[in-house]
């Protein structure tokens, strides 16, 4: 349609001028890109998601010479051992024998010769089958079950003792009522049991949803809690699975069957999602909340999968590996050995897009058993393959990596990008004759370039990937965080910017010494440098994980590419090279995102109208949560996002050396103000673009759920789209955009941290005697900091130091709000003194640490908490401690020279 419109335009005017030719060419290009995407979506073959490996079969049970296997066993993994306990089967010939229940515990584990083999782990208290079991760090929890004498409500925990080679058992609180044929799942330490029947007869199927918090084991009221069940009919033989839905961990109750009131069954295909509120889940006060509000009905299963096996895979998939569809249930006695077995179709449900797909076939449909996770593998042990027929087969399932080729054209585009930024660094090398040139660009930077540099610096590669991913998984609620820059900009221009310009700062923290004392300055400077070193490592490491998944480069190679390129052009070109490469990177990353968005939208049925229809129908444009309840501080209520956004945007624009450098890189105060307004003007459409990109990804994968890959995390949904859906060359451009976003942050960290070290330490104490010496030091520091950040990123990729580093970064990060609070305390009060400033900063960090550790306050409010506590405590202490007289000229809003 677009091409036809273009053709009409040429025909109407009777000429083919340059402008119409360009328009026509653009339309043709867009059409070809969309056609390429559509072709990929329609002709792509279904990948094999799992590798199936058969383990040693379950040994014969007592009084049975052959290994017949069992249905309904307790299955779990503990202490690196697979435990299969109890179960029931029919001795051969199966159609002439009654069902037999068993109490044998079999354990597949390493023996003393370090060989994997089956061990006799002991006996259950009595023969039992058809209960529910889950694996937990404390052991394998077994719930309910039945045998020929009745149905049980017992709950106990099994643990494999490697020294005694025996399974040990301890009792847990009994179920609220007898239950068999139910199913359980676990989130953290909390077990949820759904469905089942209170007797052998399906007519006793229940609408039960029970909860046991193992973390409360030592509490006096440690017992099962009855919760409001799903808003649907009773059932047994259902599937219960835990998985993340893009916002939180949820419980899914899937399929099952119920009685038709006579002797038949009603196969069920409905699906329900239960979301435990985070604060309730942690605090154990569920009885104070009406739990029914946390249920919602989801897309039905394409066919009944009663008594099947299912597990959460990746971050947002649920795979169903087996189950009966009920189509031949009433003919089982008629067919007997001629029964074809249960359907061997494997299904997958995606919790974010709420879609089901068929994903191929399974080697055998082993129903009426349970699935367990053993390391990175899933285990399906035994079960029923047709009525009365059990199997001793044990399957190990491993998720298969399906990596597609990354074309030569893509690599060429990325290479051209890196060549361009290195050439920029070489170009600016000769313009740096002093540290003022190296750290402030000689104040000759155009305000437009400086404004684009601020935008690129604030938009790291993590944001470039994370904003679309977050919007894809949720909605637009968090857009208010970015919108806060519009509110903050006038405040920054009129109340913050003048103070840095008045003192002609190279380092932002020079102001803190003039306003308070040298200790406050050095404390802030050191905190900033340590944080930037860590930030460089994280900004290189995390995007490298995503890039390694879609390019031929390893994680280490991606880190080295980003690190070395950044070191080269930063060390050679100084701030001017950083600013101009940031401006280039802004164009690259925005262009890549825009291309991706347009390709998705116009590949949808009905184009933009179809995109908007789906997005609105699924609530993806929801923007404001009008929640003013007492617990809204832990969620994304409007006031939380609004105040959180104000605080998060204040921190960098008032106390971040990387941003302050841009203020100081232009010639005049008016141009400095324009840099901020430029950033605002660019940020508004960029924010809309990235949030729209996330929504477009949701619409695309809702239309083509088979294109999703469970090996990709939700945060990598944009890189997945880039690698699998974009044409060669365009994909390379967007990947270059991700590299560009990383480079802008890395280069800023190198240059700004070097500026702080040279200015606040070496130049402050006059440790060097000449300007050429300081310039050489500036280059050396830039290179050294870049190498250190790159080394730490490589260390992340090769060693398990993440938890230790996370703790370090958390401690350093506590002072972000405090630093902003120090500047606000100095600028907006006359009374504040150095003692109050130090105490206030420490109080801000300590209170924030306590808030993070002991409350459920949303992370969005952390910056605002740190700022508020620092200002309040700092001012209160300053009222108590006398302030030494000093010159406050141009240091507060009350004493600034406005002439």
mmCIF file of C-alpha atoms in Angstrom, residues 438-745:
data_model
loop_
_atom_site.group_PDB
_atom_site.id
_atom_site.type_symbol
_atom_site.label_atom_id
_atom_site.label_comp_id
_atom_site.label_asym_id
_atom_site.label_seq_id
_atom_site.Cartn_x
_atom_site.Cartn_y
_atom_site.Cartn_z
ATOM 1 C CA UNK A 438 41.338 16.980 28.366
ATOM 2 C CA UNK A 439 38.647 17.192 31.062
ATOM 3 C CA UNK A 440 36.486 20.119 29.858
ATOM 4 C CA UNK A 441 37.182 20.236 26.125
ATOM 5 C CA UNK A 442 38.655 23.708 26.553
ATOM 6 C CA UNK A 443 35.027 24.829 27.028
ATOM 7 C CA UNK A 444 34.671 24.910 23.254
ATOM 8 C CA UNK A 445 32.170 22.075 22.925
ATOM 9 C CA UNK A 446 28.964 23.012 21.028
ATOM 10 C CA UNK A 447 25.990 22.952 23.363
ATOM 11 C CA UNK A 448 24.058 20.596 21.071
ATOM 12 C CA UNK A 449 26.836 17.986 21.191
ATOM 13 C CA UNK A 450 27.139 18.375 24.973
ATOM 14 C CA UNK A 451 23.377 17.911 25.372
ATOM 15 C CA UNK A 452 23.412 14.762 23.238
ATOM 16 C CA UNK A 453 26.359 13.551 25.312
ATOM 17 C CA UNK A 454 24.343 13.948 28.523
ATOM 18 C CA UNK A 455 21.521 11.955 26.920
ATOM 19 C CA UNK A 456 23.875 9.172 25.775
ATOM 20 C CA UNK A 457 25.585 9.045 29.166
ATOM 21 C CA UNK A 458 22.285 8.672 30.998
ATOM 22 C CA UNK A 459 21.141 5.985 28.542
ATOM 23 C CA UNK A 460 23.508 3.109 29.233
ATOM 24 C CA UNK A 461 23.438 -0.205 27.375
ATOM 25 C CA UNK A 462 21.624 -1.662 30.364
ATOM 26 C CA UNK A 463 18.867 0.910 29.862
ATOM 27 C CA UNK A 464 18.869 0.393 26.084
ATOM 28 C CA UNK A 465 18.125 -3.282 26.662
ATOM 29 C CA UNK A 466 16.236 -3.042 29.960
ATOM 30 C CA UNK A 467 13.550 -0.447 29.157
ATOM 31 C CA UNK A 468 12.117 -2.409 26.196
ATOM 32 C CA UNK A 469 12.412 -5.616 28.217
ATOM 33 C CA UNK A 470 10.604 -4.155 31.221
ATOM 34 C CA UNK A 471 7.848 -2.675 29.063
ATOM 35 C CA UNK A 472 7.546 -5.939 27.127
ATOM 36 C CA UNK A 473 7.007 -7.789 30.411
ATOM 37 C CA UNK A 474 4.792 -5.207 32.124
ATOM 38 C CA UNK A 475 3.351 -1.878 30.948
ATOM 39 C CA UNK A 476 4.156 1.849 30.882
ATOM 40 C CA UNK A 477 3.914 2.547 34.618
ATOM 41 C CA UNK A 478 7.632 3.286 34.951
ATOM 42 C CA UNK A 479 7.612 5.916 32.201
ATOM 43 C CA UNK A 480 7.043 8.530 34.912
ATOM 44 C CA UNK A 481 10.613 7.929 36.114
ATOM 45 C CA UNK A 482 12.013 9.217 32.833
ATOM 46 C CA UNK A 483 9.349 11.906 32.657
ATOM 47 C CA UNK A 484 10.714 13.319 35.922
ATOM 48 C CA UNK A 485 13.592 14.935 34.009
ATOM 49 C CA UNK A 486 11.039 17.340 32.517
ATOM 50 C CA UNK A 487 10.019 18.383 36.023
ATOM 51 C CA UNK A 488 13.571 18.509 37.335
ATOM 52 C CA UNK A 489 15.096 20.417 34.413
ATOM 53 C CA UNK A 490 13.973 23.945 35.446
ATOM 54 C CA UNK A 491 15.114 23.251 39.005
ATOM 55 C CA UNK A 492 18.541 22.111 37.784
ATOM 56 C CA UNK A 493 18.956 25.014 35.338
ATOM 57 C CA UNK A 494 18.011 27.763 37.796
ATOM 58 C CA UNK A 495 19.199 26.383 41.141
ATOM 59 C CA UNK A 496 22.027 23.868 40.547
ATOM 60 C CA UNK A 497 23.854 24.776 37.374
ATOM 61 C CA UNK A 498 24.873 28.326 38.430
ATOM 62 C CA UNK A 499 26.931 27.103 41.374
ATOM 63 C CA UNK A 500 29.208 24.909 39.247
ATOM 64 C CA UNK A 501 29.603 27.669 36.682
ATOM 65 C CA UNK A 502 30.396 30.305 39.344
ATOM 66 C CA UNK A 503 33.287 28.349 40.826
ATOM 67 C CA UNK A 504 34.509 27.301 37.343
ATOM 68 C CA UNK A 505 34.627 23.688 38.483
ATOM 69 C CA UNK A 506 36.603 20.916 36.822
ATOM 70 C CA UNK A 507 35.448 18.493 39.511
ATOM 71 C CA UNK A 508 31.900 18.688 40.842
ATOM 72 C CA UNK A 509 33.243 18.058 44.330
ATOM 73 C CA UNK A 510 35.250 21.271 44.427
ATOM 74 C CA UNK A 511 31.993 22.872 45.528
ATOM 75 C CA UNK A 512 31.825 20.623 48.627
ATOM 76 C CA UNK A 513 35.214 21.836 49.881
ATOM 77 C CA UNK A 514 34.310 25.476 49.362
ATOM 78 C CA UNK A 515 30.959 24.982 51.104
ATOM 79 C CA UNK A 516 32.031 22.538 53.858
ATOM 80 C CA UNK A 517 35.625 21.291 54.070
ATOM 81 C CA UNK A 518 38.244 19.207 52.277
ATOM 82 C CA UNK A 519 37.224 15.981 54.049
ATOM 83 C CA UNK A 520 33.712 16.139 52.593
ATOM 84 C CA UNK A 521 35.193 16.781 49.159
ATOM 85 C CA UNK A 522 37.611 13.850 49.327
ATOM 86 C CA UNK A 523 34.960 11.524 50.781
ATOM 87 C CA UNK A 524 32.594 12.298 47.919
ATOM 88 C CA UNK A 525 35.374 12.038 45.328
ATOM 89 C CA UNK A 526 36.588 8.650 46.542
ATOM 90 C CA UNK A 527 33.033 7.280 46.659
ATOM 91 C CA UNK A 528 32.464 8.467 43.115
ATOM 92 C CA UNK A 529 35.670 6.911 41.750
ATOM 93 C CA UNK A 530 35.013 3.531 43.383
ATOM 94 C CA UNK A 531 31.449 3.512 42.094
ATOM 95 C CA UNK A 532 32.523 4.371 38.545
ATOM 96 C CA UNK A 533 35.100 1.571 38.478
ATOM 97 C CA UNK A 534 32.395 -0.879 39.449
ATOM 98 C CA UNK A 535 29.940 0.686 37.049
ATOM 99 C CA UNK A 536 32.350 0.250 34.143
ATOM 100 C CA UNK A 537 32.735 -3.447 34.946
ATOM 101 C CA UNK A 538 28.981 -4.016 35.210
ATOM 102 C CA UNK A 539 28.145 -1.988 32.089
ATOM 103 C CA UNK A 540 30.666 -4.068 30.117
ATOM 104 C CA UNK A 541 29.816 -7.447 31.641
ATOM 105 C CA UNK A 542 26.002 -7.516 31.540
ATOM 106 C CA UNK A 543 25.584 -6.362 27.908
ATOM 107 C CA UNK A 544 28.387 -8.749 26.955
ATOM 108 C CA UNK A 545 26.214 -11.629 28.186
ATOM 109 C CA UNK A 546 23.431 -10.563 25.819
ATOM 110 C CA UNK A 547 25.798 -9.852 22.943
ATOM 111 C CA UNK A 548 27.548 -13.211 23.293
ATOM 112 C CA UNK A 549 24.182 -14.947 22.954
ATOM 113 C CA UNK A 550 23.462 -13.395 19.550
ATOM 114 C CA UNK A 551 26.900 -12.778 17.992
ATOM 115 C CA UNK A 552 29.842 -15.064 17.251
ATOM 116 C CA UNK A 553 31.846 -13.291 19.956
ATOM 117 C CA UNK A 554 32.381 -14.767 23.404
ATOM 118 C CA UNK A 555 31.545 -12.834 26.575
ATOM 119 C CA UNK A 556 35.238 -12.119 27.068
ATOM 120 C CA UNK A 557 35.617 -10.908 23.479
ATOM 121 C CA UNK A 558 32.673 -8.517 23.823
ATOM 122 C CA UNK A 559 34.170 -7.106 27.024
ATOM 123 C CA UNK A 560 37.564 -6.623 25.398
ATOM 124 C CA UNK A 561 36.031 -4.960 22.317
ATOM 125 C CA UNK A 562 34.143 -2.438 24.441
ATOM 126 C CA UNK A 563 36.979 -1.896 26.914
ATOM 127 C CA UNK A 564 39.830 -1.500 24.433
ATOM 128 C CA UNK A 565 37.881 0.771 22.081
ATOM 129 C CA UNK A 566 36.837 2.969 24.996
ATOM 130 C CA UNK A 567 40.360 3.152 26.370
ATOM 131 C CA UNK A 568 41.820 4.108 22.984
ATOM 132 C CA UNK A 569 39.533 7.005 22.103
ATOM 133 C CA UNK A 570 39.182 8.295 25.684
ATOM 134 C CA UNK A 571 42.917 8.285 26.360
ATOM 135 C CA UNK A 572 43.730 9.918 23.053
ATOM 136 C CA UNK A 573 40.894 12.395 22.579
ATOM 137 C CA UNK A 574 39.825 13.349 26.112
ATOM 138 C CA UNK A 575 36.395 14.838 26.808
ATOM 139 C CA UNK A 576 35.925 16.181 23.278
ATOM 140 C CA UNK A 577 36.298 12.677 21.852
ATOM 141 C CA UNK A 578 33.897 11.379 24.502
ATOM 142 C CA UNK A 579 31.298 14.054 23.771
ATOM 143 C CA UNK A 580 31.394 13.700 19.993
ATOM 144 C CA UNK A 581 31.336 9.906 20.101
ATOM 145 C CA UNK A 582 28.395 10.190 22.494
ATOM 146 C CA UNK A 583 26.614 12.356 19.933
ATOM 147 C CA UNK A 584 27.336 9.764 17.227
ATOM 148 C CA UNK A 585 26.230 6.976 19.541
ATOM 149 C CA UNK A 586 22.947 8.790 20.246
ATOM 150 C CA UNK A 587 22.141 8.719 16.539
ATOM 151 C CA UNK A 588 23.146 5.061 16.200
ATOM 152 C CA UNK A 589 21.145 3.769 19.157
ATOM 153 C CA UNK A 590 18.043 5.847 18.401
ATOM 154 C CA UNK A 591 18.198 4.879 14.732
ATOM 155 C CA UNK A 592 18.519 1.194 15.589
ATOM 156 C CA UNK A 593 15.570 1.281 17.972
ATOM 157 C CA UNK A 594 13.423 3.248 15.493
ATOM 158 C CA UNK A 595 14.157 0.814 12.667
ATOM 159 C CA UNK A 596 13.249 -2.137 14.889
ATOM 160 C CA UNK A 597 10.015 -0.506 16.018
ATOM 161 C CA UNK A 598 8.875 0.349 12.493
ATOM 162 C CA UNK A 599 9.673 -3.114 11.187
ATOM 163 C CA UNK A 600 7.626 -4.750 13.937
ATOM 164 C CA UNK A 601 4.658 -2.417 13.663
ATOM 165 C CA UNK A 602 4.294 -2.653 9.896
ATOM 166 C CA UNK A 603 4.762 -6.425 9.914
ATOM 167 C CA UNK A 604 1.604 -6.803 12.021
ATOM 168 C CA UNK A 605 -1.794 -7.482 10.509
ATOM 169 C CA UNK A 606 -3.390 -4.081 9.859
ATOM 170 C CA UNK A 607 -0.086 -2.349 10.607
ATOM 171 C CA UNK A 608 -0.187 0.410 13.203
ATOM 172 C CA UNK A 609 -3.903 -0.099 13.840
ATOM 173 C CA UNK A 610 -3.339 -3.798 14.553
ATOM 174 C CA UNK A 611 -0.430 -2.998 16.842
ATOM 175 C CA UNK A 612 -2.469 -0.495 18.839
ATOM 176 C CA UNK A 613 -5.495 -2.788 19.026
ATOM 177 C CA UNK A 614 -3.495 -5.666 20.522
ATOM 178 C CA UNK A 615 -1.541 -3.432 22.865
ATOM 179 C CA UNK A 616 -4.639 -1.698 24.228
ATOM 180 C CA UNK A 617 -6.541 -4.981 24.554
ATOM 181 C CA UNK A 618 -3.718 -6.427 26.675
ATOM 182 C CA UNK A 619 -3.385 -3.316 28.835
ATOM 183 C CA UNK A 620 0.163 -2.612 27.682
ATOM 184 C CA UNK A 621 -0.339 1.172 27.666
ATOM 185 C CA UNK A 622 -1.432 1.273 31.296
ATOM 186 C CA UNK A 623 0.487 4.195 32.801
ATOM 187 C CA UNK A 624 -0.719 5.104 36.287
ATOM 188 C CA UNK A 625 -1.586 2.966 39.311
ATOM 189 C CA UNK A 626 -3.890 5.081 41.477
ATOM 190 C CA UNK A 627 -3.073 3.127 44.619
ATOM 191 C CA UNK A 628 -3.109 5.074 47.884
ATOM 192 C CA UNK A 629 -3.392 2.069 50.208
ATOM 193 C CA UNK A 630 -1.104 1.506 53.183
ATOM 194 C CA UNK A 631 0.930 -1.075 51.286
ATOM 195 C CA UNK A 632 1.355 0.911 48.089
ATOM 196 C CA UNK A 633 4.890 1.978 49.077
ATOM 197 C CA UNK A 634 6.079 -1.496 48.057
ATOM 198 C CA UNK A 635 4.551 -1.366 44.586
ATOM 199 C CA UNK A 636 4.459 0.901 41.546
ATOM 200 C CA UNK A 637 1.759 3.265 42.739
ATOM 201 C CA UNK A 638 1.699 6.691 41.091
ATOM 202 C CA UNK A 639 3.152 8.514 44.093
ATOM 203 C CA UNK A 640 5.946 5.932 44.425
ATOM 204 C CA UNK A 641 6.978 6.213 40.783
ATOM 205 C CA UNK A 642 6.606 10.002 40.787
ATOM 206 C CA UNK A 643 8.667 10.640 43.940
ATOM 207 C CA UNK A 644 11.099 7.901 43.000
ATOM 208 C CA UNK A 645 11.613 9.420 39.579
ATOM 209 C CA UNK A 646 12.243 12.867 41.048
ATOM 210 C CA UNK A 647 14.898 11.449 43.372
ATOM 211 C CA UNK A 648 16.542 9.208 40.776
ATOM 212 C CA UNK A 649 16.801 12.036 38.265
ATOM 213 C CA UNK A 650 18.107 14.537 40.832
ATOM 214 C CA UNK A 651 21.108 12.419 41.825
ATOM 215 C CA UNK A 652 23.068 12.478 38.535
ATOM 216 C CA UNK A 653 22.190 16.054 37.569
ATOM 217 C CA UNK A 654 23.315 17.491 40.903
ATOM 218 C CA UNK A 655 26.216 15.300 42.019
ATOM 219 C CA UNK A 656 27.525 13.178 39.132
ATOM 220 C CA UNK A 657 30.880 14.341 37.837
ATOM 221 C CA UNK A 658 30.137 12.898 34.384
ATOM 222 C CA UNK A 659 27.123 15.173 33.976
ATOM 223 C CA UNK A 660 28.720 18.228 35.611
ATOM 224 C CA UNK A 661 31.613 17.937 33.131
ATOM 225 C CA UNK A 662 29.145 18.535 30.308
ATOM 226 C CA UNK A 663 27.874 21.647 32.068
ATOM 227 C CA UNK A 664 31.445 22.919 32.156
ATOM 228 C CA UNK A 665 32.457 21.905 28.605
ATOM 229 C CA UNK A 666 30.621 24.821 26.953
ATOM 230 C CA UNK A 667 31.583 28.471 26.907
ATOM 231 C CA UNK A 668 28.718 30.298 28.614
ATOM 232 C CA UNK A 669 26.026 29.824 31.249
ATOM 233 C CA UNK A 670 23.347 30.139 28.576
ATOM 234 C CA UNK A 671 24.928 27.363 26.532
ATOM 235 C CA UNK A 672 25.206 25.197 29.662
ATOM 236 C CA UNK A 673 21.469 25.614 30.217
ATOM 237 C CA UNK A 674 20.880 24.615 26.601
ATOM 238 C CA UNK A 675 22.740 21.340 27.141
ATOM 239 C CA UNK A 676 20.189 20.405 29.803
ATOM 240 C CA UNK A 677 17.234 21.452 27.669
ATOM 241 C CA UNK A 678 18.678 19.540 24.710
ATOM 242 C CA UNK A 679 18.832 16.428 26.832
ATOM 243 C CA UNK A 680 15.200 16.972 27.875
ATOM 244 C CA UNK A 681 14.042 17.492 24.284
ATOM 245 C CA UNK A 682 15.805 14.312 23.111
ATOM 246 C CA UNK A 683 14.797 12.279 26.171
ATOM 247 C CA UNK A 684 11.060 12.760 25.612
ATOM 248 C CA UNK A 685 10.806 11.103 22.163
ATOM 249 C CA UNK A 686 13.550 8.614 23.110
ATOM 250 C CA UNK A 687 11.588 7.515 26.174
ATOM 251 C CA UNK A 688 8.436 7.131 24.100
ATOM 252 C CA UNK A 689 10.423 5.176 21.516
ATOM 253 C CA UNK A 690 11.967 2.713 23.980
ATOM 254 C CA UNK A 691 8.701 2.120 25.813
ATOM 255 C CA UNK A 692 6.951 1.679 22.466
ATOM 256 C CA UNK A 693 9.676 -0.738 21.439
ATOM 257 C CA UNK A 694 8.945 -2.891 24.470
ATOM 258 C CA UNK A 695 5.240 -2.882 23.671
ATOM 259 C CA UNK A 696 5.999 -3.728 20.043
ATOM 260 C CA UNK A 697 8.079 -6.709 21.160
ATOM 261 C CA UNK A 698 5.140 -7.932 23.233
ATOM 262 C CA UNK A 699 2.734 -7.597 20.292
ATOM 263 C CA UNK A 700 5.182 -9.331 17.954
ATOM 264 C CA UNK A 701 5.838 -12.320 20.204
ATOM 265 C CA UNK A 702 2.173 -12.608 21.088
ATOM 266 C CA UNK A 703 1.538 -12.985 17.354
ATOM 267 C CA UNK A 704 4.529 -15.321 16.876
ATOM 268 C CA UNK A 705 5.081 -17.107 20.232
ATOM 269 C CA UNK A 706 6.966 -19.912 18.483
ATOM 270 C CA UNK A 707 9.785 -17.417 17.869
ATOM 271 C CA UNK A 708 10.485 -17.064 21.582
ATOM 272 C CA UNK A 709 13.507 -18.909 22.928
ATOM 273 C CA UNK A 710 13.436 -20.120 26.551
ATOM 274 C CA UNK A 711 17.231 -19.977 26.725
ATOM 275 C CA UNK A 712 17.004 -16.168 26.526
ATOM 276 C CA UNK A 713 16.149 -14.301 29.684
ATOM 277 C CA UNK A 714 13.360 -11.757 29.614
ATOM 278 C CA UNK A 715 15.928 -8.955 29.891
ATOM 279 C CA UNK A 716 17.440 -10.153 26.598
ATOM 280 C CA UNK A 717 14.207 -10.050 24.589
ATOM 281 C CA UNK A 718 15.435 -7.132 22.457
ATOM 282 C CA UNK A 719 18.747 -8.840 21.588
ATOM 283 C CA UNK A 720 16.748 -12.003 20.755
ATOM 284 C CA UNK A 721 14.615 -10.031 18.313
ATOM 285 C CA UNK A 722 17.686 -8.402 16.810
ATOM 286 C CA UNK A 723 19.459 -11.701 16.230
ATOM 287 C CA UNK A 724 16.511 -13.760 14.991
ATOM 288 C CA UNK A 725 14.278 -11.301 13.157
ATOM 289 C CA UNK A 726 16.215 -8.359 11.699
ATOM 290 C CA UNK A 727 17.884 -8.595 8.283
ATOM 291 C CA UNK A 728 21.667 -8.640 7.954
ATOM 292 C CA UNK A 729 23.119 -5.175 8.216
ATOM 293 C CA UNK A 730 20.136 -3.794 10.136
ATOM 294 C CA UNK A 731 20.826 -6.265 12.934
ATOM 295 C CA UNK A 732 24.443 -5.151 12.924
ATOM 296 C CA UNK A 733 23.371 -1.525 13.195
ATOM 297 C CA UNK A 734 21.164 -2.236 16.217
ATOM 298 C CA UNK A 735 23.874 -4.319 17.892
ATOM 299 C CA UNK A 736 26.222 -1.410 17.251
ATOM 300 C CA UNK A 737 23.620 0.697 19.050
ATOM 301 C CA UNK A 738 23.875 -1.552 22.096
ATOM 302 C CA UNK A 739 27.654 -1.326 21.976
ATOM 303 C CA UNK A 740 27.270 2.441 21.557
ATOM 304 C CA UNK A 741 25.100 2.726 24.644
ATOM 305 C CA UNK A 742 27.722 0.805 26.616
ATOM 306 C CA UNK A 743 30.556 2.879 25.178
ATOM 307 C CA UNK A 744 28.927 6.164 26.170
ATOM 308 C CA UNK A 745 28.722 5.074 29.798
#
